[in-house]
Short mmCIF file of C-alpha atoms (C1' of nucleotides) in Angstrom, two decimals:
data_model
loop_
_atom_site.label_atom_id
_atom_site.label_comp_id
_atom_site.label_asym_id
_atom_site.label_seq_id
_atom_site.Cartn_x
_atom_site.Cartn_y
_atom_site.Cartn_z
CA UNK A 5 -44.25 -51.99 -28.75
CA UNK A 6 -47.61 -50.94 -27.42
CA UNK A 7 -46.64 -47.49 -26.13
CA UNK A 8 -47.81 -45.67 -29.28
CA UNK A 9 -51.24 -47.25 -28.85
CA UNK A 10 -51.35 -45.99 -25.29
CA UNK A 11 -50.45 -42.51 -26.47
CA UNK A 12 -53.21 -42.58 -29.03
CA UNK A 13 -55.80 -43.82 -26.54
CA UNK A 14 -54.71 -41.29 -23.90
CA UNK A 15 -55.02 -38.50 -26.42
CA UNK A 16 -58.62 -39.47 -27.12
CA UNK A 17 -59.38 -39.80 -23.42
CA UNK A 18 -57.93 -36.37 -22.78
CA UNK A 19 -60.01 -34.88 -25.54
CA UNK A 20 -63.10 -36.30 -23.88
CA UNK A 21 -62.16 -34.35 -20.83
CA UNK A 22 -61.41 -37.33 -18.61
CA UNK A 23 -58.59 -36.54 -16.20
CA UNK A 24 -57.83 -39.84 -14.57
CA UNK A 25 -57.85 -43.33 -16.06
CA UNK A 26 -57.26 -46.79 -14.64
CA UNK A 27 -55.34 -49.57 -16.38
CA UNK A 28 -58.69 -51.34 -16.58
CA UNK A 29 -60.36 -48.52 -18.52
CA UNK A 30 -57.37 -47.92 -20.76
CA UNK A 31 -57.17 -51.61 -21.49
CA UNK A 32 -60.77 -51.83 -22.47
CA UNK A 33 -60.33 -49.18 -25.09
CA UNK A 34 -57.40 -50.84 -26.82
CA UNK A 35 -57.98 -54.50 -26.08
CA UNK A 36 -55.04 -55.03 -23.77
CA UNK A 37 -55.24 -56.56 -20.30
CA UNK A 38 -54.80 -54.19 -17.35
CA UNK A 39 -51.87 -56.21 -16.02
CA UNK A 40 -50.20 -55.92 -19.40
CA UNK A 41 -50.51 -52.16 -19.34
CA UNK A 42 -49.18 -51.85 -15.80
CA UNK A 43 -46.25 -54.13 -16.65
CA UNK A 44 -45.46 -52.18 -19.81
CA UNK A 45 -45.49 -48.89 -17.93
CA UNK A 46 -43.49 -50.24 -14.99
CA UNK A 47 -40.60 -50.78 -17.40
CA UNK A 48 -40.29 -47.00 -17.82
CA UNK A 49 -41.25 -45.70 -14.40
CA UNK A 50 -44.02 -45.32 -11.88
CA UNK A 51 -46.73 -43.14 -13.32
CA UNK A 52 -49.85 -44.07 -11.35
CA UNK A 53 -51.37 -43.62 -7.93
CA UNK A 54 -52.77 -46.60 -6.02
CA UNK A 55 -56.47 -46.52 -5.59
CA UNK A 56 -56.78 -43.80 -8.18
CA UNK A 57 -55.17 -44.66 -11.52
CA UNK A 58 -53.18 -42.51 -13.90
CA UNK A 59 -53.48 -38.78 -14.46
CA UNK A 60 -54.17 -38.75 -18.18
CA UNK A 61 -52.26 -35.60 -19.06
CA UNK A 62 -49.23 -36.59 -17.02
CA UNK A 63 -49.03 -40.15 -18.41
CA UNK A 64 -49.55 -38.88 -21.92
CA UNK A 65 -46.72 -36.39 -21.63
CA UNK A 66 -44.43 -38.97 -20.05
CA UNK A 67 -45.05 -41.54 -22.77
CA UNK A 68 -44.80 -38.96 -25.52
CA UNK A 69 -41.41 -37.99 -24.17
CA UNK A 70 -40.25 -41.61 -23.90
CA UNK A 71 -41.24 -42.24 -27.52
CA UNK A 72 -39.73 -38.98 -28.69
CA UNK A 73 -43.12 -37.72 -29.81
CA UNK A 74 -42.73 -34.36 -28.07
CA UNK A 75 -40.93 -32.96 -31.10
CA UNK A 76 -41.42 -32.91 -34.84
CA UNK A 77 -39.77 -35.58 -36.98
CA UNK A 78 -38.83 -34.97 -40.59
CA UNK A 79 -39.37 -37.87 -42.94
CA UNK A 80 -38.11 -38.60 -46.44
CA UNK A 81 -40.16 -40.51 -48.99
CA UNK A 82 -38.50 -42.53 -51.73
CA UNK A 83 -40.66 -43.30 -54.71
CA UNK A 84 -43.46 -41.03 -55.89
CA UNK A 85 -45.44 -43.48 -57.97
CA UNK A 86 -49.02 -44.24 -57.15
CA UNK A 87 -48.26 -45.31 -53.59
CA UNK A 88 -45.66 -42.63 -52.88
CA UNK A 89 -48.08 -39.94 -54.03
CA UNK A 90 -50.78 -41.31 -51.74
CA UNK A 91 -48.30 -41.15 -48.86
CA UNK A 92 -47.16 -37.64 -49.75
CA UNK A 93 -50.70 -36.32 -49.81
CA UNK A 94 -51.84 -38.31 -46.75
CA UNK A 95 -52.96 -35.76 -44.21
CA UNK A 96 -52.56 -38.08 -41.23
CA UNK A 97 -48.83 -37.69 -40.51
CA UNK A 98 -48.71 -33.99 -39.78
CA UNK A 99 -51.06 -33.97 -36.79
CA UNK A 100 -48.95 -36.73 -35.25
CA UNK A 101 -45.73 -34.76 -35.51
CA UNK A 102 -44.30 -36.18 -38.72
CA UNK A 103 -43.51 -33.87 -41.58
CA UNK A 104 -42.58 -35.15 -45.01
CA UNK A 105 -39.60 -32.95 -45.81
CA UNK A 106 -38.14 -34.59 -48.89
CA UNK A 107 -39.24 -36.81 -51.75
CA UNK A 108 -37.13 -38.72 -54.24
CA UNK A 109 -37.65 -40.66 -57.43
CA UNK A 110 -35.44 -42.31 -60.02
CA UNK A 111 -37.73 -41.42 -62.92
CA UNK A 112 -36.61 -38.14 -64.56
CA UNK A 113 -40.24 -37.39 -65.48
CA UNK A 114 -41.17 -37.23 -61.83
CA UNK A 115 -38.15 -35.16 -60.78
CA UNK A 116 -38.92 -31.47 -60.43
CA UNK A 117 -42.64 -32.02 -59.99
CA UNK A 118 -44.40 -30.72 -56.91
CA UNK A 119 -46.24 -33.49 -55.03
CA UNK A 120 -48.04 -32.85 -51.78
CA UNK A 121 -46.36 -29.48 -51.55
CA UNK A 122 -42.79 -30.63 -51.97
CA UNK A 123 -40.42 -30.87 -54.90
CA UNK A 124 -39.42 -34.33 -56.09
CA UNK A 125 -35.66 -34.69 -56.18
CA UNK A 126 -33.57 -37.10 -58.20
CA UNK A 127 -32.62 -40.20 -56.31
CA UNK A 128 -28.92 -39.60 -56.99
CA UNK A 129 -29.10 -36.52 -54.77
CA UNK A 130 -30.65 -38.52 -51.94
CA UNK A 131 -27.59 -38.96 -49.76
CA UNK A 132 -26.68 -35.29 -50.11
CA UNK A 133 -30.18 -34.04 -49.25
CA UNK A 134 -30.68 -36.43 -46.36
CA UNK A 135 -27.38 -35.46 -44.83
CA UNK A 136 -28.05 -31.74 -45.25
CA UNK A 137 -31.50 -31.93 -43.73
CA UNK A 138 -30.55 -34.43 -41.04
CA UNK A 139 -33.53 -36.61 -41.89
CA UNK A 140 -33.24 -39.92 -40.09
CA UNK A 141 -36.57 -41.59 -41.00
CA UNK A 142 -37.42 -42.76 -44.51
CA UNK A 143 -40.48 -44.26 -46.12
CA UNK A 144 -39.73 -46.65 -48.97
CA UNK A 145 -42.42 -46.77 -51.64
CA UNK A 146 -40.57 -48.12 -54.66
CA UNK A 147 -41.16 -51.37 -56.60
CA UNK A 148 -39.93 -54.56 -54.91
CA UNK A 149 -37.19 -54.92 -57.52
CA UNK A 150 -35.55 -51.69 -56.44
CA UNK A 151 -36.35 -51.71 -52.75
CA UNK A 152 -33.24 -53.41 -51.37
CA UNK A 153 -31.01 -51.11 -53.39
CA UNK A 154 -32.85 -48.07 -52.08
CA UNK A 155 -32.64 -49.38 -48.51
CA UNK A 156 -28.88 -49.85 -48.91
CA UNK A 157 -28.46 -46.30 -50.09
CA UNK A 158 -30.65 -44.98 -47.25
CA UNK A 159 -28.50 -46.83 -44.75
CA UNK A 160 -25.37 -45.32 -46.31
CA UNK A 161 -27.01 -41.90 -46.02
CA UNK A 162 -27.33 -42.26 -42.28
CA UNK A 163 -31.03 -43.19 -42.10
CA UNK A 164 -31.81 -44.97 -38.87
CA UNK A 165 -35.47 -45.97 -39.25
CA UNK A 166 -37.42 -47.17 -42.27
CA UNK A 167 -41.08 -47.73 -43.02
CA UNK A 168 -41.01 -50.18 -45.90
CA UNK A 169 -44.04 -50.54 -48.18
CA UNK A 170 -42.26 -52.78 -50.67
CA UNK A 171 -43.10 -56.48 -50.46
CA UNK A 172 -39.60 -57.59 -49.54
CA UNK A 173 -37.85 -58.46 -46.33
CA UNK A 174 -35.14 -55.79 -46.38
CA UNK A 175 -31.69 -56.50 -45.08
CA UNK A 176 -30.31 -53.78 -42.82
CA UNK A 177 -27.51 -53.47 -40.25
CA UNK A 178 -28.47 -53.74 -36.57
CA UNK A 179 -28.48 -49.98 -35.96
CA UNK A 180 -31.31 -49.50 -38.46
CA UNK A 181 -34.90 -50.45 -37.63
CA UNK A 182 -37.45 -51.41 -40.26
CA UNK A 183 -41.25 -51.67 -40.01
CA UNK A 184 -43.00 -53.30 -42.93
CA UNK A 185 -46.41 -52.21 -44.15
CA UNK A 186 -47.63 -55.12 -46.21
CA UNK A 187 -51.36 -55.43 -46.84
CA UNK A 188 -50.94 -58.46 -49.07
CA UNK A 189 -49.18 -60.44 -46.32
CA UNK A 190 -51.90 -59.31 -43.93
CA UNK A 191 -54.61 -60.59 -46.29
CA UNK A 192 -52.78 -63.85 -46.83
CA UNK A 193 -52.53 -64.46 -43.11
CA UNK A 194 -56.29 -63.88 -42.81
CA UNK A 195 -57.32 -66.47 -45.33
CA UNK A 196 -55.86 -69.15 -43.08
CA UNK A 197 -58.73 -68.57 -40.65
CA UNK A 198 -61.37 -68.79 -43.36
CA UNK A 199 -61.27 -72.55 -43.96
CA UNK B 13 -47.83 -66.07 -38.86
CA UNK B 14 -44.83 -66.39 -41.14
CA UNK B 15 -46.30 -68.79 -43.68
CA UNK B 16 -47.29 -66.05 -46.14
CA UNK B 17 -43.71 -64.84 -46.12
CA UNK B 18 -42.56 -68.34 -46.95
CA UNK B 19 -45.03 -68.51 -49.82
CA UNK B 20 -43.76 -65.23 -51.22
CA UNK B 21 -40.12 -66.27 -50.95
CA UNK B 22 -40.78 -69.69 -52.49
CA UNK B 23 -42.59 -68.05 -55.40
CA UNK B 24 -39.54 -65.93 -56.12
CA UNK B 25 -37.24 -68.91 -55.77
CA UNK B 26 -39.37 -70.91 -58.16
CA UNK B 27 -39.32 -68.08 -60.69
CA UNK B 28 -35.54 -68.14 -60.56
CA UNK B 29 -35.71 -71.77 -61.64
CA UNK B 30 -34.36 -73.22 -58.39
CA UNK B 31 -35.99 -76.57 -57.66
CA UNK B 32 -34.78 -77.42 -54.19
CA UNK B 33 -34.16 -75.16 -51.23
CA UNK B 34 -32.85 -75.74 -47.70
CA UNK B 35 -34.19 -74.09 -44.57
CA UNK B 36 -30.86 -72.30 -44.44
CA UNK B 37 -31.28 -70.70 -47.87
CA UNK B 38 -34.92 -69.88 -47.37
CA UNK B 39 -34.10 -68.32 -44.03
CA UNK B 40 -31.39 -66.13 -45.48
CA UNK B 41 -33.83 -64.61 -47.94
CA UNK B 42 -36.41 -63.61 -45.35
CA UNK B 43 -34.34 -63.13 -42.21
CA UNK B 44 -35.62 -66.08 -40.26
CA UNK B 45 -33.43 -68.75 -38.65
CA UNK B 46 -33.42 -72.17 -40.30
CA UNK B 47 -34.61 -73.82 -37.05
CA UNK B 48 -37.54 -71.43 -36.97
CA UNK B 49 -38.59 -72.36 -40.48
CA UNK B 50 -38.32 -76.08 -39.79
CA UNK B 51 -40.32 -75.70 -36.61
CA UNK B 52 -43.00 -73.65 -38.33
CA UNK B 53 -43.33 -76.18 -41.12
CA UNK B 54 -43.31 -79.16 -38.72
CA UNK B 55 -46.54 -77.87 -37.28
CA UNK B 56 -48.28 -78.57 -40.58
CA UNK B 57 -46.53 -81.66 -41.80
CA UNK B 58 -43.29 -83.12 -43.10
CA UNK B 59 -42.37 -81.47 -46.34
CA UNK B 60 -38.62 -81.93 -46.69
CA UNK B 61 -36.05 -84.62 -47.34
CA UNK B 62 -33.04 -85.05 -45.09
CA UNK B 63 -29.76 -84.18 -46.70
CA UNK B 64 -31.57 -82.46 -49.54
CA UNK B 65 -34.04 -79.80 -48.42
CA UNK B 66 -37.46 -78.91 -49.73
CA UNK B 67 -38.75 -79.27 -53.28
CA UNK B 68 -39.73 -75.69 -53.96
CA UNK B 69 -42.80 -76.38 -56.06
CA UNK B 70 -44.13 -79.00 -53.68
CA UNK B 71 -43.65 -76.88 -50.55
CA UNK B 72 -45.13 -73.85 -52.26
CA UNK B 73 -48.24 -75.78 -53.23
CA UNK B 74 -48.61 -77.30 -49.78
CA UNK B 75 -48.31 -73.95 -48.00
CA UNK B 76 -50.62 -72.23 -50.49
CA UNK B 77 -53.19 -74.86 -49.77
CA UNK B 78 -52.79 -74.56 -46.00
CA UNK B 79 -53.26 -70.80 -46.25
CA UNK B 80 -56.16 -71.14 -48.65
CA UNK B 81 -54.24 -69.30 -51.34
CA UNK B 82 -55.00 -71.89 -54.02
CA UNK B 83 -58.28 -70.16 -54.81
CA UNK B 84 -59.49 -66.64 -55.45
CA UNK B 85 -60.83 -64.55 -52.57
CA UNK B 86 -63.33 -61.81 -53.07
CA UNK B 87 -62.87 -58.75 -50.94
CA UNK B 88 -65.15 -55.84 -50.11
CA UNK B 89 -63.84 -52.33 -49.54
CA UNK B 90 -65.71 -49.90 -47.28
CA UNK B 91 -64.89 -46.26 -47.81
CA UNK B 92 -63.84 -44.83 -51.18
CA UNK B 93 -62.21 -41.62 -50.02
CA UNK B 94 -58.59 -40.93 -50.78
CA UNK B 95 -57.37 -44.09 -49.12
CA UNK B 96 -60.16 -46.35 -50.34
CA UNK B 97 -59.57 -45.21 -53.91
CA UNK B 98 -55.88 -45.96 -53.59
CA UNK B 99 -56.77 -49.46 -52.40
CA UNK B 100 -59.32 -49.98 -55.16
CA UNK B 101 -56.82 -49.07 -57.83
CA UNK B 102 -53.89 -50.87 -56.24
CA UNK B 103 -52.77 -53.45 -58.74
CA UNK B 104 -51.02 -55.67 -56.17
CA UNK B 105 -53.98 -57.70 -54.87
CA UNK B 106 -55.06 -59.37 -58.11
CA UNK B 107 -51.83 -61.27 -58.79
CA UNK B 108 -52.00 -62.66 -55.24
CA UNK B 109 -55.48 -64.04 -55.67
CA UNK B 110 -57.55 -61.28 -54.14
CA UNK B 111 -60.21 -59.59 -56.15
CA UNK B 112 -62.02 -56.49 -54.96
CA UNK B 113 -65.59 -57.38 -55.77
CA UNK B 114 -67.57 -54.67 -54.00
CA UNK B 115 -67.08 -51.11 -52.73
CA UNK B 116 -69.24 -49.12 -50.38
CA UNK B 117 -69.47 -45.54 -49.19
CA UNK B 118 -71.85 -43.56 -47.01
CA UNK B 119 -71.46 -40.37 -49.09
CA UNK B 120 -74.23 -40.16 -51.74
CA UNK B 121 -71.86 -38.27 -54.02
CA UNK B 122 -69.58 -41.30 -54.20
CA UNK B 123 -72.37 -43.81 -54.69
CA UNK B 124 -72.88 -44.85 -58.28
CA UNK B 125 -69.40 -43.82 -59.34
CA UNK B 126 -67.05 -46.34 -60.93
CA UNK B 127 -63.77 -46.65 -59.05
CA UNK B 128 -61.10 -49.13 -60.06
CA UNK B 129 -63.58 -50.83 -62.35
CA UNK B 130 -66.34 -51.35 -59.84
CA UNK B 131 -69.47 -49.47 -58.91
CA UNK B 132 -69.62 -47.82 -55.52
CA UNK B 133 -72.68 -48.95 -53.58
CA UNK B 134 -74.46 -47.20 -50.72
CA UNK B 135 -73.34 -48.44 -47.34
CA UNK B 136 -76.95 -49.26 -46.38
CA UNK B 137 -76.91 -52.02 -48.98
CA UNK B 138 -73.73 -53.50 -47.55
CA UNK B 139 -75.23 -56.40 -45.67
CA UNK B 140 -77.40 -57.37 -48.61
CA UNK B 141 -74.57 -57.25 -51.12
CA UNK B 142 -72.05 -59.04 -48.88
CA UNK B 143 -74.53 -61.83 -48.19
CA UNK B 144 -75.44 -62.17 -51.88
CA UNK B 145 -71.86 -62.33 -53.03
CA UNK B 146 -70.63 -64.42 -50.12
CA UNK B 147 -67.72 -62.05 -49.50
CA UNK B 148 -66.07 -62.86 -46.19
CA UNK B 149 -63.11 -60.46 -46.23
CA UNK B 150 -63.47 -56.69 -45.89
CA UNK B 151 -61.06 -53.79 -46.01
CA UNK B 152 -62.04 -50.86 -43.83
CA UNK B 153 -60.90 -47.47 -45.15
CA UNK B 154 -63.24 -45.05 -43.42
CA UNK B 155 -62.43 -42.25 -40.97
CA UNK B 156 -61.66 -43.33 -37.40
CA UNK B 157 -64.93 -41.83 -36.15
CA UNK B 158 -66.97 -44.25 -38.28
CA UNK B 159 -64.73 -47.29 -38.21
CA UNK B 160 -66.17 -49.17 -35.22
CA UNK B 161 -69.69 -48.74 -36.55
CA UNK B 162 -68.63 -50.08 -39.95
CA UNK B 163 -66.87 -52.99 -38.30
CA UNK B 164 -69.99 -53.81 -36.32
CA UNK B 165 -72.09 -53.85 -39.45
CA UNK B 166 -69.54 -55.98 -41.25
CA UNK B 167 -69.61 -58.50 -38.44
CA UNK B 168 -73.41 -58.57 -38.64
CA UNK B 169 -73.10 -59.16 -42.37
CA UNK B 170 -71.12 -62.33 -41.80
CA UNK B 171 -67.65 -60.96 -42.51
CA UNK B 172 -64.98 -63.14 -40.93
CA UNK B 173 -61.76 -61.25 -41.63
CA UNK B 174 -60.98 -57.55 -41.68
CA UNK B 175 -58.05 -55.46 -42.83
CA UNK B 176 -58.47 -52.25 -40.86
CA UNK B 177 -56.78 -49.05 -42.09
CA UNK B 178 -58.55 -46.83 -39.57
CA UNK B 179 -56.45 -45.73 -36.56
CA UNK B 180 -58.59 -47.50 -33.98
CA UNK B 181 -58.43 -50.77 -32.12
CA UNK B 182 -61.62 -52.38 -33.40
CA UNK B 183 -63.74 -54.54 -31.14
CA UNK B 184 -64.85 -57.77 -32.78
CA UNK B 185 -66.21 -61.12 -31.58
CA UNK B 186 -63.77 -64.04 -31.39
CA UNK B 187 -64.81 -65.58 -34.72
CA UNK B 188 -63.66 -62.47 -36.59
CA UNK B 189 -59.98 -61.74 -37.20
CA UNK B 190 -58.62 -58.22 -37.68
CA UNK B 191 -55.29 -57.06 -39.05
CA UNK B 192 -54.46 -53.41 -38.63
CA UNK B 193 -52.51 -51.41 -41.17
CA UNK B 194 -51.35 -48.37 -39.28
CA UNK B 195 -48.37 -46.42 -40.63
CA UNK B 196 -48.60 -43.76 -37.95
CA UNK B 197 -48.25 -46.32 -35.15
CA UNK B 198 -45.36 -47.83 -37.06
CA UNK B 199 -43.67 -44.43 -37.31
CA UNK B 200 -44.29 -43.72 -33.66
CA UNK B 201 -42.71 -46.98 -32.61
CA UNK B 202 -39.63 -46.10 -34.69
CA UNK B 203 -38.95 -42.77 -33.04
CA UNK B 204 -38.27 -44.59 -29.78
CA UNK B 205 -35.05 -45.94 -31.28
CA UNK B 206 -33.89 -42.54 -32.46
CA UNK B 207 -32.95 -41.04 -29.14
"C1'" DG C 7 -21.40 -84.98 -45.99
"C1'" DT C 8 -25.91 -82.54 -45.78
"C1'" DT C 9 -30.22 -81.37 -44.00
"C1'" DT C 10 -34.63 -82.51 -41.90
"C1'" DG C 11 -37.79 -83.04 -37.87
"C1'" DT C 12 -38.16 -82.66 -33.14
"C1'" DG C 13 -37.62 -83.24 -28.12
"C1'" DA C 14 -35.26 -80.52 -24.68
"C1'" DA C 15 -33.38 -76.20 -23.18
"C1'" DG C 16 -33.49 -71.55 -23.15
"C1'" DT C 17 -35.83 -66.78 -23.66
"C1'" DA C 18 -39.40 -63.80 -23.87
"C1'" DT C 19 -43.91 -62.42 -22.93
"C1'" DT C 20 -48.16 -62.55 -20.43
"C1'" DT C 21 -50.98 -63.35 -16.53
"C1'" DC C 22 -51.63 -64.04 -11.65
"C1'" DA C 23 -52.14 -62.43 -7.24
"C1'" DC C 24 -51.22 -59.62 -3.49
"C1'" DA C 25 -48.71 -56.26 -0.42
"C1'" DG C 26 -48.79 -51.51 -0.13
"C1'" DC C 27 -50.73 -47.10 -0.81
"C1'" DC C 28 -54.45 -43.76 -1.66
"C1'" DG D 19 -62.85 -50.14 -1.27
"C1'" DG D 20 -60.01 -49.29 -5.42
"C1'" DC D 21 -55.96 -49.58 -8.00
"C1'" DT D 22 -50.91 -49.64 -8.75
"C1'" DG D 23 -46.43 -51.93 -9.08
"C1'" DT D 24 -44.23 -56.15 -9.13
"C1'" DG D 25 -42.28 -60.71 -7.87
"C1'" DA D 26 -43.71 -65.38 -9.02
"C1'" DA D 27 -46.09 -68.58 -12.02
"C1'" DA D 28 -47.69 -69.73 -16.28
"C1'" DT D 29 -47.55 -69.51 -21.42
"C1'" DA D 30 -45.71 -68.78 -25.62
"C1'" DC D 31 -42.02 -68.61 -28.68
"C1'" DT D 32 -37.25 -69.47 -30.25
"C1'" DT D 33 -32.99 -71.83 -30.45
"C1'" DC D 34 -30.19 -75.87 -29.62
"C1'" DA D 35 -28.49 -80.06 -30.82
"C1'" DC D 36 -28.72 -84.56 -32.55
"C1'" DA D 37 -30.67 -89.06 -34.31
"C1'" DA D 38 -32.39 -90.45 -38.53
"C1'" DA D 39 -32.70 -90.20 -43.52
"C1'" DC D 40 -30.80 -89.35 -47.85
#
DNA sequence: GTTTGTGAAGTATTTCACAGCC
DNA sequence: GGCTGTGAAATACTTCACAAAC
């Protein structure tokens, strides 16, 4: 899925004040071939003008809408240890339309604390809170040993999308999508090229 | 590149005391089809026995060697802001054979400080230090606006592999490999499925 | 009976290349 | 002349299915 990259690049291009962009120029910025970009876009509609290119603002709005980025998404974070705290106080989600609206932890010492401006709730209230708030995206930042259990409970609670920071390959039903963030795997795949 | 996943799964299986594993069992654990696993492995050699499966310890050692994971890798971190500090104090790299051996920052207030047990060095000494220590892997944790410049200097310094946490698509020559860690892009690709 | 390793078949993804439009 | 949108061609990746080995 390259659309989010296009959105990011178009946002930058718009900020520069450029009004029209070709697939060639866009591709240069994000290391994707022009044909690839045109093919990707053609799957969703016809956004360009021959001989001219794409109107940056128009394409940006169209793609943002397709991705559902023209609204704010509430996100729940499970696990407020070292990593969870870093996520909760990460300032990069807000500007992109994601707002961390709930945080959970199993450790009673964490529960009740304020982290990144929100109150940590006990994990046994997770289903209740997620259903009340209608949160459908969760970030899992618990130890590997507890991650699958947490994922199972998130799925039961109606979560539809998960960012998983735990080093496991989580099992989920088909209606739930998972993206793994796994720096160790990334490092380990790099070492292959260093010999 | 799925080999690192196989290594991780095999390590767990070994810890459980299981000595032999089939592509079927291994696949179940990490959500990969048995045929896929056999095909992946066949590219590097013949590790199994028909009717039996794979000797866990033997396959684990073979894959670790192929990936270069049978040694320790020194890593340099550039940027010791919020994110860089989290990376420097992340306890998950060491056990996997990665040791953060140098840290750099452009901010003079950070330079000289000890973070995660190592001394922060000025970014202008980066090339010198990287060449002295022979570090070939770097983690980039600087703001987007400075990331490409840092990447360029890393490439000049002989770095061959980069984990990039900055939200940019870095330009590097073909002999350098980059892996991006980008939670915002991951989130944005998830929202597509929620409508 | 079980499970590997692997050609062949089947899908998916990417690139080519050009008619059509600006 | 420049650039899109898109079928066709080319690549890449995955799954099938089975002979061979245990």
